[in-house]
PDB file of C-alpha atoms in Angstrom:
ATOM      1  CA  UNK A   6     -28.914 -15.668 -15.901  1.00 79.00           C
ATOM      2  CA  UNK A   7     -28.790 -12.397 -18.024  1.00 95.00           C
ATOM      3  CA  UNK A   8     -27.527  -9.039 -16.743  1.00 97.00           C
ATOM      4  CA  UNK A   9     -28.839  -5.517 -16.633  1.00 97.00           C
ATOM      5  CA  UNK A  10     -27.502  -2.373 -16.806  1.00 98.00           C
ATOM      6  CA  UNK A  11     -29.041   0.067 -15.218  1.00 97.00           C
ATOM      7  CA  UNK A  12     -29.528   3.437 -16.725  1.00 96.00           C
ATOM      8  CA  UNK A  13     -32.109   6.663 -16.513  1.00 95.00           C
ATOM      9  CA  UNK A  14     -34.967   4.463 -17.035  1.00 96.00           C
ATOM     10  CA  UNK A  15     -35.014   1.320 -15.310  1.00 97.00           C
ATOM     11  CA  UNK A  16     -33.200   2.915 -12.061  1.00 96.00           C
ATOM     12  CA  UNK A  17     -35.770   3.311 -10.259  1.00 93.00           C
ATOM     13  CA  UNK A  18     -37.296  -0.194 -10.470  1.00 93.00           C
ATOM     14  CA  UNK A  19     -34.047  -1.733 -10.165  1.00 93.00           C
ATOM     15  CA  UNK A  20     -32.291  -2.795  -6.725  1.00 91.00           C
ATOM     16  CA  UNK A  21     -28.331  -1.747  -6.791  1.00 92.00           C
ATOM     17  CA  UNK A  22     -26.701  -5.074  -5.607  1.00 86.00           C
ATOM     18  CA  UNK A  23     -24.410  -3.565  -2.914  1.00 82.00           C
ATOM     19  CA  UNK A  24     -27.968  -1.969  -0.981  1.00 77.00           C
ATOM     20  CA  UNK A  25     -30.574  -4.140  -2.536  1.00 71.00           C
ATOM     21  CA  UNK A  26     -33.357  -2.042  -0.174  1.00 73.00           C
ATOM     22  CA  UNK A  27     -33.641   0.528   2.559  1.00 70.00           C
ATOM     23  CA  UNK A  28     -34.645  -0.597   6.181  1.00 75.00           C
ATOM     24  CA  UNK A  29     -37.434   1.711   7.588  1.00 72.00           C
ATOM     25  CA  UNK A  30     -35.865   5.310   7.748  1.00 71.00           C
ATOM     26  CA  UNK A  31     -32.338   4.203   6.095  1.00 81.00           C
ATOM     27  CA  UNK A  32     -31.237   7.058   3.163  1.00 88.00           C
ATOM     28  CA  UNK A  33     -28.599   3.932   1.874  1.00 91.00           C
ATOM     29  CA  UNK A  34     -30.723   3.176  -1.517  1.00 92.00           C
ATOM     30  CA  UNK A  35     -32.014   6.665  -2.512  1.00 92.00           C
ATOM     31  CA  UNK A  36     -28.450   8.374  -1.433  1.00 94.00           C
ATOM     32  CA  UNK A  37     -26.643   5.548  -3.888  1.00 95.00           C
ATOM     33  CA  UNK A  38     -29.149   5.813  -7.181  1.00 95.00           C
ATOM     34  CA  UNK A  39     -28.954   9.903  -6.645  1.00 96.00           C
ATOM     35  CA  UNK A  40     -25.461   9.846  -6.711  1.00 97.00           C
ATOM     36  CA  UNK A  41     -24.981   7.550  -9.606  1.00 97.00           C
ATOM     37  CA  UNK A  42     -28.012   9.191 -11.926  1.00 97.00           C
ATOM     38  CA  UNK A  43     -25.808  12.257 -11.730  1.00 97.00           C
ATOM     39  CA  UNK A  44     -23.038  10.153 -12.921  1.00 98.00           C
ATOM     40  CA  UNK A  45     -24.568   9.032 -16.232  1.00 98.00           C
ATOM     41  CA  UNK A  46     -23.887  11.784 -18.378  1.00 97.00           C
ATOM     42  CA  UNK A  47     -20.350  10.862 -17.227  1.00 98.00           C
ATOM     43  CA  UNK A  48     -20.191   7.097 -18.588  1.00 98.00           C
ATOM     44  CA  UNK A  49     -20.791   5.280 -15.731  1.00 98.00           C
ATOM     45  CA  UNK A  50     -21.903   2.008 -16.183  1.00 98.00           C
ATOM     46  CA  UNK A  51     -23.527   0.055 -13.630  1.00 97.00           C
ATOM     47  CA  UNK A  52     -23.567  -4.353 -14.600  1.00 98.00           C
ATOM     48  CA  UNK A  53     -25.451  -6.412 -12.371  1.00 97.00           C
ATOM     49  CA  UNK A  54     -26.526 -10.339 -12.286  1.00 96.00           C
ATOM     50  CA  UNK A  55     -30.582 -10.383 -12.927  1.00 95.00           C
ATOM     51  CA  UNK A  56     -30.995 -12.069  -9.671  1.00 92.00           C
ATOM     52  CA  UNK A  57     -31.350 -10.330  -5.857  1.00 89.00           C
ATOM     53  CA  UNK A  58     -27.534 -10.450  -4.594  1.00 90.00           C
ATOM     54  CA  UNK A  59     -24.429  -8.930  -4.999  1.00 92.00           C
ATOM     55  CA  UNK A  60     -22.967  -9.256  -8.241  1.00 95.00           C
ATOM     56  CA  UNK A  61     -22.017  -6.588 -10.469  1.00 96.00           C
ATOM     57  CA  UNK A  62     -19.158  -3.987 -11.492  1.00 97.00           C
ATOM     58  CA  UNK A  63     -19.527  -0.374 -11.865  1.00 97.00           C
ATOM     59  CA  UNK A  64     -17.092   1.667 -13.901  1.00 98.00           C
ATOM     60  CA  UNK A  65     -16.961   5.029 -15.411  1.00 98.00           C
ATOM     61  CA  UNK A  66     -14.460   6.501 -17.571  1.00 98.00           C
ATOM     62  CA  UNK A  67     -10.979   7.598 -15.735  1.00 98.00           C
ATOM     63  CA  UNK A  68     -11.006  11.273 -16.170  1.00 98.00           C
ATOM     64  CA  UNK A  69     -14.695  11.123 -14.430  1.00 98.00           C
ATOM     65  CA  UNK A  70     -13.770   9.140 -11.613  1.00 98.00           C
ATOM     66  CA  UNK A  71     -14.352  10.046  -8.393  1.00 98.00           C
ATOM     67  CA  UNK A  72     -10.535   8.866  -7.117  1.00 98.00           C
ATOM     68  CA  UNK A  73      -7.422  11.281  -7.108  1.00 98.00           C
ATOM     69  CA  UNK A  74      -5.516   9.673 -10.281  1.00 98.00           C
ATOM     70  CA  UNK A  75      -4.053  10.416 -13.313  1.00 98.00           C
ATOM     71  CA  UNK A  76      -4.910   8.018 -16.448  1.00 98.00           C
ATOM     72  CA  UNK A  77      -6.480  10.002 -19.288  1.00 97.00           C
ATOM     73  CA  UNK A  78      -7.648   7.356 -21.940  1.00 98.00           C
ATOM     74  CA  UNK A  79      -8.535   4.467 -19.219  1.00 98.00           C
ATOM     75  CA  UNK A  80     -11.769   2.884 -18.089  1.00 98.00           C
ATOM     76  CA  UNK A  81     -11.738   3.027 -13.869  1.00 98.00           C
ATOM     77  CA  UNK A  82     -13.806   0.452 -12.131  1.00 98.00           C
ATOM     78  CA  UNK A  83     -15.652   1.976  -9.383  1.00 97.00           C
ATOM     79  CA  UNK A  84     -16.416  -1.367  -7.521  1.00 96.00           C
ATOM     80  CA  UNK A  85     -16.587  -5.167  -8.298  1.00 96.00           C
ATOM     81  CA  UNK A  86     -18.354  -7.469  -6.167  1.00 94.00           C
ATOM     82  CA  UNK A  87     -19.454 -11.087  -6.533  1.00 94.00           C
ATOM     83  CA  UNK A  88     -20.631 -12.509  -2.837  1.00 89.00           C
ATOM     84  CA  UNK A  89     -22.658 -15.126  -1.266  1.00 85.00           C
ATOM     85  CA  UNK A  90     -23.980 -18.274  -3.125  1.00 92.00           C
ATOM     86  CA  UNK A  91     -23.199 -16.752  -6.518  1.00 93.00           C
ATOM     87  CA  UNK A  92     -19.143 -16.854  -6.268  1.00 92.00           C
ATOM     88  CA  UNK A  93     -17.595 -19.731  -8.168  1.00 93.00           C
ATOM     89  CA  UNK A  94     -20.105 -19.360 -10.783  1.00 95.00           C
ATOM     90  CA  UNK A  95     -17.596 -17.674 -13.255  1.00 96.00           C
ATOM     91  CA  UNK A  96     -20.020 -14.603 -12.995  1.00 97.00           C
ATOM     92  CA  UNK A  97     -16.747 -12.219 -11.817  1.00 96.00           C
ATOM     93  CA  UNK A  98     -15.065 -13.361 -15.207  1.00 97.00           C
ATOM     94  CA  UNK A  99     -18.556 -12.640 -16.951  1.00 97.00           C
ATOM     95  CA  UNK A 100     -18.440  -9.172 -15.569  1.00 98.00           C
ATOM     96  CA  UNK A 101     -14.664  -8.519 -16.313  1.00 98.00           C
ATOM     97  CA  UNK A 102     -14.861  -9.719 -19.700  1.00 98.00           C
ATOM     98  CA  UNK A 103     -17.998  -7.187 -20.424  1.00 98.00           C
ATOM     99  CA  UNK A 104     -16.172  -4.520 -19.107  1.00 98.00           C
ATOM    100  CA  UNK A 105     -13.161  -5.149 -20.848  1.00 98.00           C
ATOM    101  CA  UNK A 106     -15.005  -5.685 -24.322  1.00 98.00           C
ATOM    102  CA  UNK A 107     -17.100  -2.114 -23.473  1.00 98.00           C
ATOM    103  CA  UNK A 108     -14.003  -0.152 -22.372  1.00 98.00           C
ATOM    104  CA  UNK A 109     -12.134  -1.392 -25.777  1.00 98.00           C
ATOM    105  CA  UNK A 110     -15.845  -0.735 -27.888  1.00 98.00           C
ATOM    106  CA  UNK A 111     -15.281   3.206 -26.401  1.00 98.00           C
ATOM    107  CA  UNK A 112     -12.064   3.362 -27.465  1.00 98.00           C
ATOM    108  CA  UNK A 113     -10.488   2.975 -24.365  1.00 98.00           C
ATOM    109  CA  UNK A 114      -6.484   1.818 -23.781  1.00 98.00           C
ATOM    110  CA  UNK A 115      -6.890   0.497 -20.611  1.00 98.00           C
ATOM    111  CA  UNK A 116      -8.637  -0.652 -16.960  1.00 98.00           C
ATOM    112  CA  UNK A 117      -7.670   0.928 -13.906  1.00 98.00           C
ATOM    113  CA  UNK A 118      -9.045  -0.037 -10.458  1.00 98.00           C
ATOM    114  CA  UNK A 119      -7.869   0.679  -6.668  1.00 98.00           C
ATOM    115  CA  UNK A 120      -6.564  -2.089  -4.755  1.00 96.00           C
ATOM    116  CA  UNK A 121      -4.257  -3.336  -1.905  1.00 95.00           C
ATOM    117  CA  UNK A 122      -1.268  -5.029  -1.254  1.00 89.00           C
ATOM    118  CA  UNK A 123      -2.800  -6.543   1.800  1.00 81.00           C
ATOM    119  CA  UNK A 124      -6.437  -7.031   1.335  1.00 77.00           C
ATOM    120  CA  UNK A 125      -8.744  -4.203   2.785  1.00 80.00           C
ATOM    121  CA  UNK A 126     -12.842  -3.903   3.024  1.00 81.00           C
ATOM    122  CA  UNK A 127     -14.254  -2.712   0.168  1.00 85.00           C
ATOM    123  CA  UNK A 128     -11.469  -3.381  -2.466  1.00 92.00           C
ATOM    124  CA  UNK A 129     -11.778  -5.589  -5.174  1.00 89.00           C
ATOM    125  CA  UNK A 130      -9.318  -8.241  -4.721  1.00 90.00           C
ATOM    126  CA  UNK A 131      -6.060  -8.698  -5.830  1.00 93.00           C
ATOM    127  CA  UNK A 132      -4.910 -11.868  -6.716  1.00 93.00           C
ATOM    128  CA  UNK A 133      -7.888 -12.326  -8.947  1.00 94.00           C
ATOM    129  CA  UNK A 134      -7.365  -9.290 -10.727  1.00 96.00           C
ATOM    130  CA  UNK A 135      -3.498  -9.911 -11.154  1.00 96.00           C
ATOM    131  CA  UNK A 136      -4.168 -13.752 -12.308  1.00 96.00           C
ATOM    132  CA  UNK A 137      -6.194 -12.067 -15.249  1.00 97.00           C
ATOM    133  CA  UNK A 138      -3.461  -9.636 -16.312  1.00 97.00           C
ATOM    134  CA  UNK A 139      -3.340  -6.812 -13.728  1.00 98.00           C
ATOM    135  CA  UNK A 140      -0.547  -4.742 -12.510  1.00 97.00           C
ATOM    136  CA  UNK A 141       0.661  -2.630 -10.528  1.00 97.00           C
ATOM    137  CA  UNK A 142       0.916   1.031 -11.977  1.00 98.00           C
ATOM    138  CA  UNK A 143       1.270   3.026  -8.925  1.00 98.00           C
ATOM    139  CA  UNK A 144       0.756   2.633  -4.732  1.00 97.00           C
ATOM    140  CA  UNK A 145       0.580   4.728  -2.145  1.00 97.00           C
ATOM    141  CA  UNK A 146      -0.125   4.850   1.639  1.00 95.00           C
ATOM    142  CA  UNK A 147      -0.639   2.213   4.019  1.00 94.00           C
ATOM    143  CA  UNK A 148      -1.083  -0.421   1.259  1.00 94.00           C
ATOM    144  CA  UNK A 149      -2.876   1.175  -1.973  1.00 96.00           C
ATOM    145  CA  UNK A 150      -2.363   0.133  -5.507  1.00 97.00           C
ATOM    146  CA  UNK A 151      -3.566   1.487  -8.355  1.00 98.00           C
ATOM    147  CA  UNK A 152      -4.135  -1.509 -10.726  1.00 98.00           C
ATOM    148  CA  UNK A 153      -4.107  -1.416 -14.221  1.00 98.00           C
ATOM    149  CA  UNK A 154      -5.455  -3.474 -17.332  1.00 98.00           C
ATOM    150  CA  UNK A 155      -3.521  -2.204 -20.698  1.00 98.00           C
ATOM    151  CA  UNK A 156      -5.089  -3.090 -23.874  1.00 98.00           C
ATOM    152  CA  UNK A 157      -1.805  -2.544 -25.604  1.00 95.00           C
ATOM    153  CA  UNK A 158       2.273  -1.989 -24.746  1.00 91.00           C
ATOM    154  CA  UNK A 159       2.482   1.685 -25.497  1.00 94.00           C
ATOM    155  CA  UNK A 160      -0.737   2.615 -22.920  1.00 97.00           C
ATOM    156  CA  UNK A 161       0.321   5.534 -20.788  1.00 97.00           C
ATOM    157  CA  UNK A 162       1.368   4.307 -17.347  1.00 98.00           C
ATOM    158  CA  UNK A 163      -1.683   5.599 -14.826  1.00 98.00           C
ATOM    159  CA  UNK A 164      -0.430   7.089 -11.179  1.00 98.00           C
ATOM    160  CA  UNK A 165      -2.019   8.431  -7.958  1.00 98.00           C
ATOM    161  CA  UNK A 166      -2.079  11.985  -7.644  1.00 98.00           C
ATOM    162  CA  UNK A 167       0.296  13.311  -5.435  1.00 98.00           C
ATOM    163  CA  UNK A 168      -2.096  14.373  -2.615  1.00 97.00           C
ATOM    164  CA  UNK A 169      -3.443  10.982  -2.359  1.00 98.00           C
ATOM    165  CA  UNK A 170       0.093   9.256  -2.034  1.00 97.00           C
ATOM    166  CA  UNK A 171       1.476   9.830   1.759  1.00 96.00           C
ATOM    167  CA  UNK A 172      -2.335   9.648   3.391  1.00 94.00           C
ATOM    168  CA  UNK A 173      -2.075  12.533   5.200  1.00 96.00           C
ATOM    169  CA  UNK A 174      -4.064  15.644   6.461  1.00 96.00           C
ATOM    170  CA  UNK A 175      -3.316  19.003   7.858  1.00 94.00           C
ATOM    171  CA  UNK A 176      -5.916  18.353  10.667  1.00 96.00           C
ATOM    172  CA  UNK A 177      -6.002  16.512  14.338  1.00 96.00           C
ATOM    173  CA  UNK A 178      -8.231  15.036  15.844  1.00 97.00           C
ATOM    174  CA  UNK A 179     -10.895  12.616  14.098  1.00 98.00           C
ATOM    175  CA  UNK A 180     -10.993  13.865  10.459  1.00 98.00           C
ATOM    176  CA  UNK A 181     -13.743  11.615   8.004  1.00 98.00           C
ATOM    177  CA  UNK A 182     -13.514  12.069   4.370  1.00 98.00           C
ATOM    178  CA  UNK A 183     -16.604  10.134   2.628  1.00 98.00           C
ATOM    179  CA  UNK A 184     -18.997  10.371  -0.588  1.00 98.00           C
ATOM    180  CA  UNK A 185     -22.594   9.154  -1.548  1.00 97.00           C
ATOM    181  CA  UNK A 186     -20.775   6.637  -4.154  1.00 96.00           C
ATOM    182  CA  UNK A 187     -20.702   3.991  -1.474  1.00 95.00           C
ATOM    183  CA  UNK A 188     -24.456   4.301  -0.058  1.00 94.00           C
ATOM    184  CA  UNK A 189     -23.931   2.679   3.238  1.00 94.00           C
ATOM    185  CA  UNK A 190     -22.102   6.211   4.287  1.00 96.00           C
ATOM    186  CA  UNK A 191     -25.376   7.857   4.436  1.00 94.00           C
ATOM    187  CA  UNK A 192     -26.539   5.585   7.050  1.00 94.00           C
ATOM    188  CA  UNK A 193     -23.179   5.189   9.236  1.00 96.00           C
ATOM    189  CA  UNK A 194     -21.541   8.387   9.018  1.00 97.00           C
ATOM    190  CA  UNK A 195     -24.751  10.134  11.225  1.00 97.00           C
ATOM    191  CA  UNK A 196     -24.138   7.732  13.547  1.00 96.00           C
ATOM    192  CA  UNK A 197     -20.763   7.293  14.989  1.00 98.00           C
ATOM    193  CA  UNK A 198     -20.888  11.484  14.404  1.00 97.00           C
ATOM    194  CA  UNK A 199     -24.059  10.926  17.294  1.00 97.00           C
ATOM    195  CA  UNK A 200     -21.341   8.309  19.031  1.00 97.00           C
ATOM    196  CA  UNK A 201     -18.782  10.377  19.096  1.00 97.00           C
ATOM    197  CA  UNK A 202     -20.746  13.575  20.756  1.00 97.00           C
ATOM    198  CA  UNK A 203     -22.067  11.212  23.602  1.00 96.00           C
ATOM    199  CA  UNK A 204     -17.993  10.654  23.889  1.00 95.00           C
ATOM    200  CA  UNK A 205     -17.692  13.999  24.626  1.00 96.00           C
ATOM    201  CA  UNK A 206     -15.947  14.576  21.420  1.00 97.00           C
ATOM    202  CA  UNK A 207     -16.098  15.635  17.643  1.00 97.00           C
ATOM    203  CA  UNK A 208     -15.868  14.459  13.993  1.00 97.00           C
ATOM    204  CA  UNK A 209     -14.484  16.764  11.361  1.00 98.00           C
ATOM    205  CA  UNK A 210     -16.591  15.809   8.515  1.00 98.00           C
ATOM    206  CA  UNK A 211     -15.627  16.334   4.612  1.00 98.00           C
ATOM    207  CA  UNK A 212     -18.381  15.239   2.382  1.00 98.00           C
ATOM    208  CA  UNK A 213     -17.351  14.657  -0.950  1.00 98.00           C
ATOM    209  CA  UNK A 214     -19.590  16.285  -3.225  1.00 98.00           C
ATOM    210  CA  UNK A 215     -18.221  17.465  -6.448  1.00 98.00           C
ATOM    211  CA  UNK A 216     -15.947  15.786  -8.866  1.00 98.00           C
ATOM    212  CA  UNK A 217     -12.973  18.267  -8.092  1.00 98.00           C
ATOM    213  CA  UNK A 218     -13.282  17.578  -4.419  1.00 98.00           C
ATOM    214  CA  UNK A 219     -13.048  13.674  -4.812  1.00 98.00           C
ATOM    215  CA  UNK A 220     -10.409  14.015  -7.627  1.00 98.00           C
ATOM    216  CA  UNK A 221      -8.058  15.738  -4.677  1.00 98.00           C
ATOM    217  CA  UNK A 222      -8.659  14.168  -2.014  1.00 98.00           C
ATOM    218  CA  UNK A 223      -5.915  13.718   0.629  1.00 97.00           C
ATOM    219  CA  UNK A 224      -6.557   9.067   0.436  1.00 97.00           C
ATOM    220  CA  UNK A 225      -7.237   7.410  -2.853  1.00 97.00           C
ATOM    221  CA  UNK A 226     -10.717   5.583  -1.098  1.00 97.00           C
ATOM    222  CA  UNK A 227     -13.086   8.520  -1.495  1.00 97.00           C
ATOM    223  CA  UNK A 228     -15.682   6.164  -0.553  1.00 96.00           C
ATOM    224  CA  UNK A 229     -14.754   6.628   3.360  1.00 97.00           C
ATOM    225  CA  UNK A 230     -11.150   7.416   4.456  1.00 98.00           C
ATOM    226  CA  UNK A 231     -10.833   7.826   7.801  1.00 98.00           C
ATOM    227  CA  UNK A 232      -7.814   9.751   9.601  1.00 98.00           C
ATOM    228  CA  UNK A 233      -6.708  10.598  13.340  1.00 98.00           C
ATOM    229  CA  UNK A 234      -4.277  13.195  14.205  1.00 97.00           C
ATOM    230  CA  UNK A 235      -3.709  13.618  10.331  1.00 97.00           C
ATOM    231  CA  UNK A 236      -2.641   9.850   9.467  1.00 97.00           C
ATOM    232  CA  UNK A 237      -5.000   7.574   7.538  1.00 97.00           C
ATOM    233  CA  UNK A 238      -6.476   4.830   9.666  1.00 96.00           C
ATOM    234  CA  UNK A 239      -8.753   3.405   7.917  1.00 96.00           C
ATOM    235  CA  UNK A 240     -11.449   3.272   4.390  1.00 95.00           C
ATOM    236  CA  UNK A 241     -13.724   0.478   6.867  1.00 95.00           C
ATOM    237  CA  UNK A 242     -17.061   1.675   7.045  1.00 96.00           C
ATOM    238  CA  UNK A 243     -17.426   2.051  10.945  1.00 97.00           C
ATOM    239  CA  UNK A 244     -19.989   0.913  12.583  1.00 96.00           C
ATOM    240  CA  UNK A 245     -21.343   2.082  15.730  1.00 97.00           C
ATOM    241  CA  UNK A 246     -19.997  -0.815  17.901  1.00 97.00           C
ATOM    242  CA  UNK A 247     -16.364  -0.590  15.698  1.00 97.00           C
ATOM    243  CA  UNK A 248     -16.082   3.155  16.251  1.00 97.00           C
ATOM    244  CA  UNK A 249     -16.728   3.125  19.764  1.00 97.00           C
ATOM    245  CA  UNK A 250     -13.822   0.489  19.924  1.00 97.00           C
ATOM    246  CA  UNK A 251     -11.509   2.891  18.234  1.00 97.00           C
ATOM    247  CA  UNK A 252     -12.806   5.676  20.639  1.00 96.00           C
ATOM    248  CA  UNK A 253     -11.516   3.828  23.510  1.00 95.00           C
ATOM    249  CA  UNK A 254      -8.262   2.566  22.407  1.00 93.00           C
ATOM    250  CA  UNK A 255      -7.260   5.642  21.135  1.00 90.00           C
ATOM    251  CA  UNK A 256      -8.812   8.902  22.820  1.00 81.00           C
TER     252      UNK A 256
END
């Protein structure tokens, strides 16, 4: 099968893997391809499998990336996902080796992508990315790392920023920092913000919206980190039935 990248012009026609289409009255699709048409003019690259699943990698140029590092001169993969009836098909090497032979066509020194120690939702995984030559630059709290790909020896060693490192706010109670990049946050975040009101209770809510904002954010998943009486609980997308489970173990 071929693969497409999806740019100004075919967006619109194309699905985007990780929200193939919106369910009657879901903003998931048009809340994704918004966010990511204003990421163009930054580099971002979105690779997907010509077929309807989830199978592509989305990257964008370091110093553009919506995650609170340092690593001027790298290429930082946004998200990687191969699921379902396509894995084992060598497509996830496909993709990697694309990437890699784009970043180094750019000029890039390096790859740099957020993972875990332990593996968490949402994070590309890593013992595949270590088996093909990715370490561990930097980590921070719970179980972060900041993985990186260097195309040569003398590649400047990428790190976390320091406000992403100890996962930890200023505020109590239930504190939600999320962006558009992940497009299932448009659908989910309204709703455990409804849950939580008919739990007599509230959600302090930090949208994500500008490049500075993501770039210092207080967890390195600006996707969704959750956090409860100012320590990081969480970057799982909660749904309604989840939430509510955290509601009553914990209020």
């Amino acid at each position: 099968m071929n693969f497409i990248t999806l740019n100004q012009d075919n967006i619109d026609q194309e699905h985007i893997c990780c929200a193939i289409t919106d369910k009657k009255g879901e903003p998931c699709v048009s809340s994704k391809k918004e966010w990511m048409t204003e990421r163009f003019k930054d580099g971002l690259v979105f690779l997907k499998l010509d077929a309807r699943g989830k199978v592509f990698i989305e990257y964008i140029p370091a110093e553009k990336a919506w995650c609170p590092i340092t690593a001027p001169g790298y290429m930082h993969i946004n998200c990687f996902w191969v699921s379902g009836k396509y894995k084992g098909q060598g497509y996830a090497n496909q993709l990697l080796e694309q990437c890699i032979s784009d970043a180094k066509r750019k000029g890039k020194c390096g790859l740099t992508v957020l993972s875990s120690e332990k593996k968490m939702p949402f994070l590309s995984d890593p013992q595949y990315l270590k088996y093909k030559g990715f370490r561990t630059a930097d980590t921070a709290h719970p179980s972060f790392e900041l993985l990186y790909l260097p195309f040569r020896e003398n590649a400047p060693l990428p790190s976390f920023k320091d406000c992403a490192k100890q996962g930890k706010t200023q505020e109590q109670g239930m504190v939600l920092y999320y962006s558009s990049q992940c497009p299932h946050t448009a659908k989910y975040v309204p709703l455990i913000q409804q849950a939580a009101k008919q739990y007599g209770t509230t959600i302090r809510l930090h949208k994500l919206e500008t490049l500075e904002q993501a770039q210092n954010a207080p967890g390195p998943c600006t996707n969704y980190s959750f956090f409860y009486n100012g320590e990081f609980v969480t970057n799982e997308i909660f749904s309604v039935k989840k939430f509510e489970f955290f509601l009553q173990t914990h209020m």
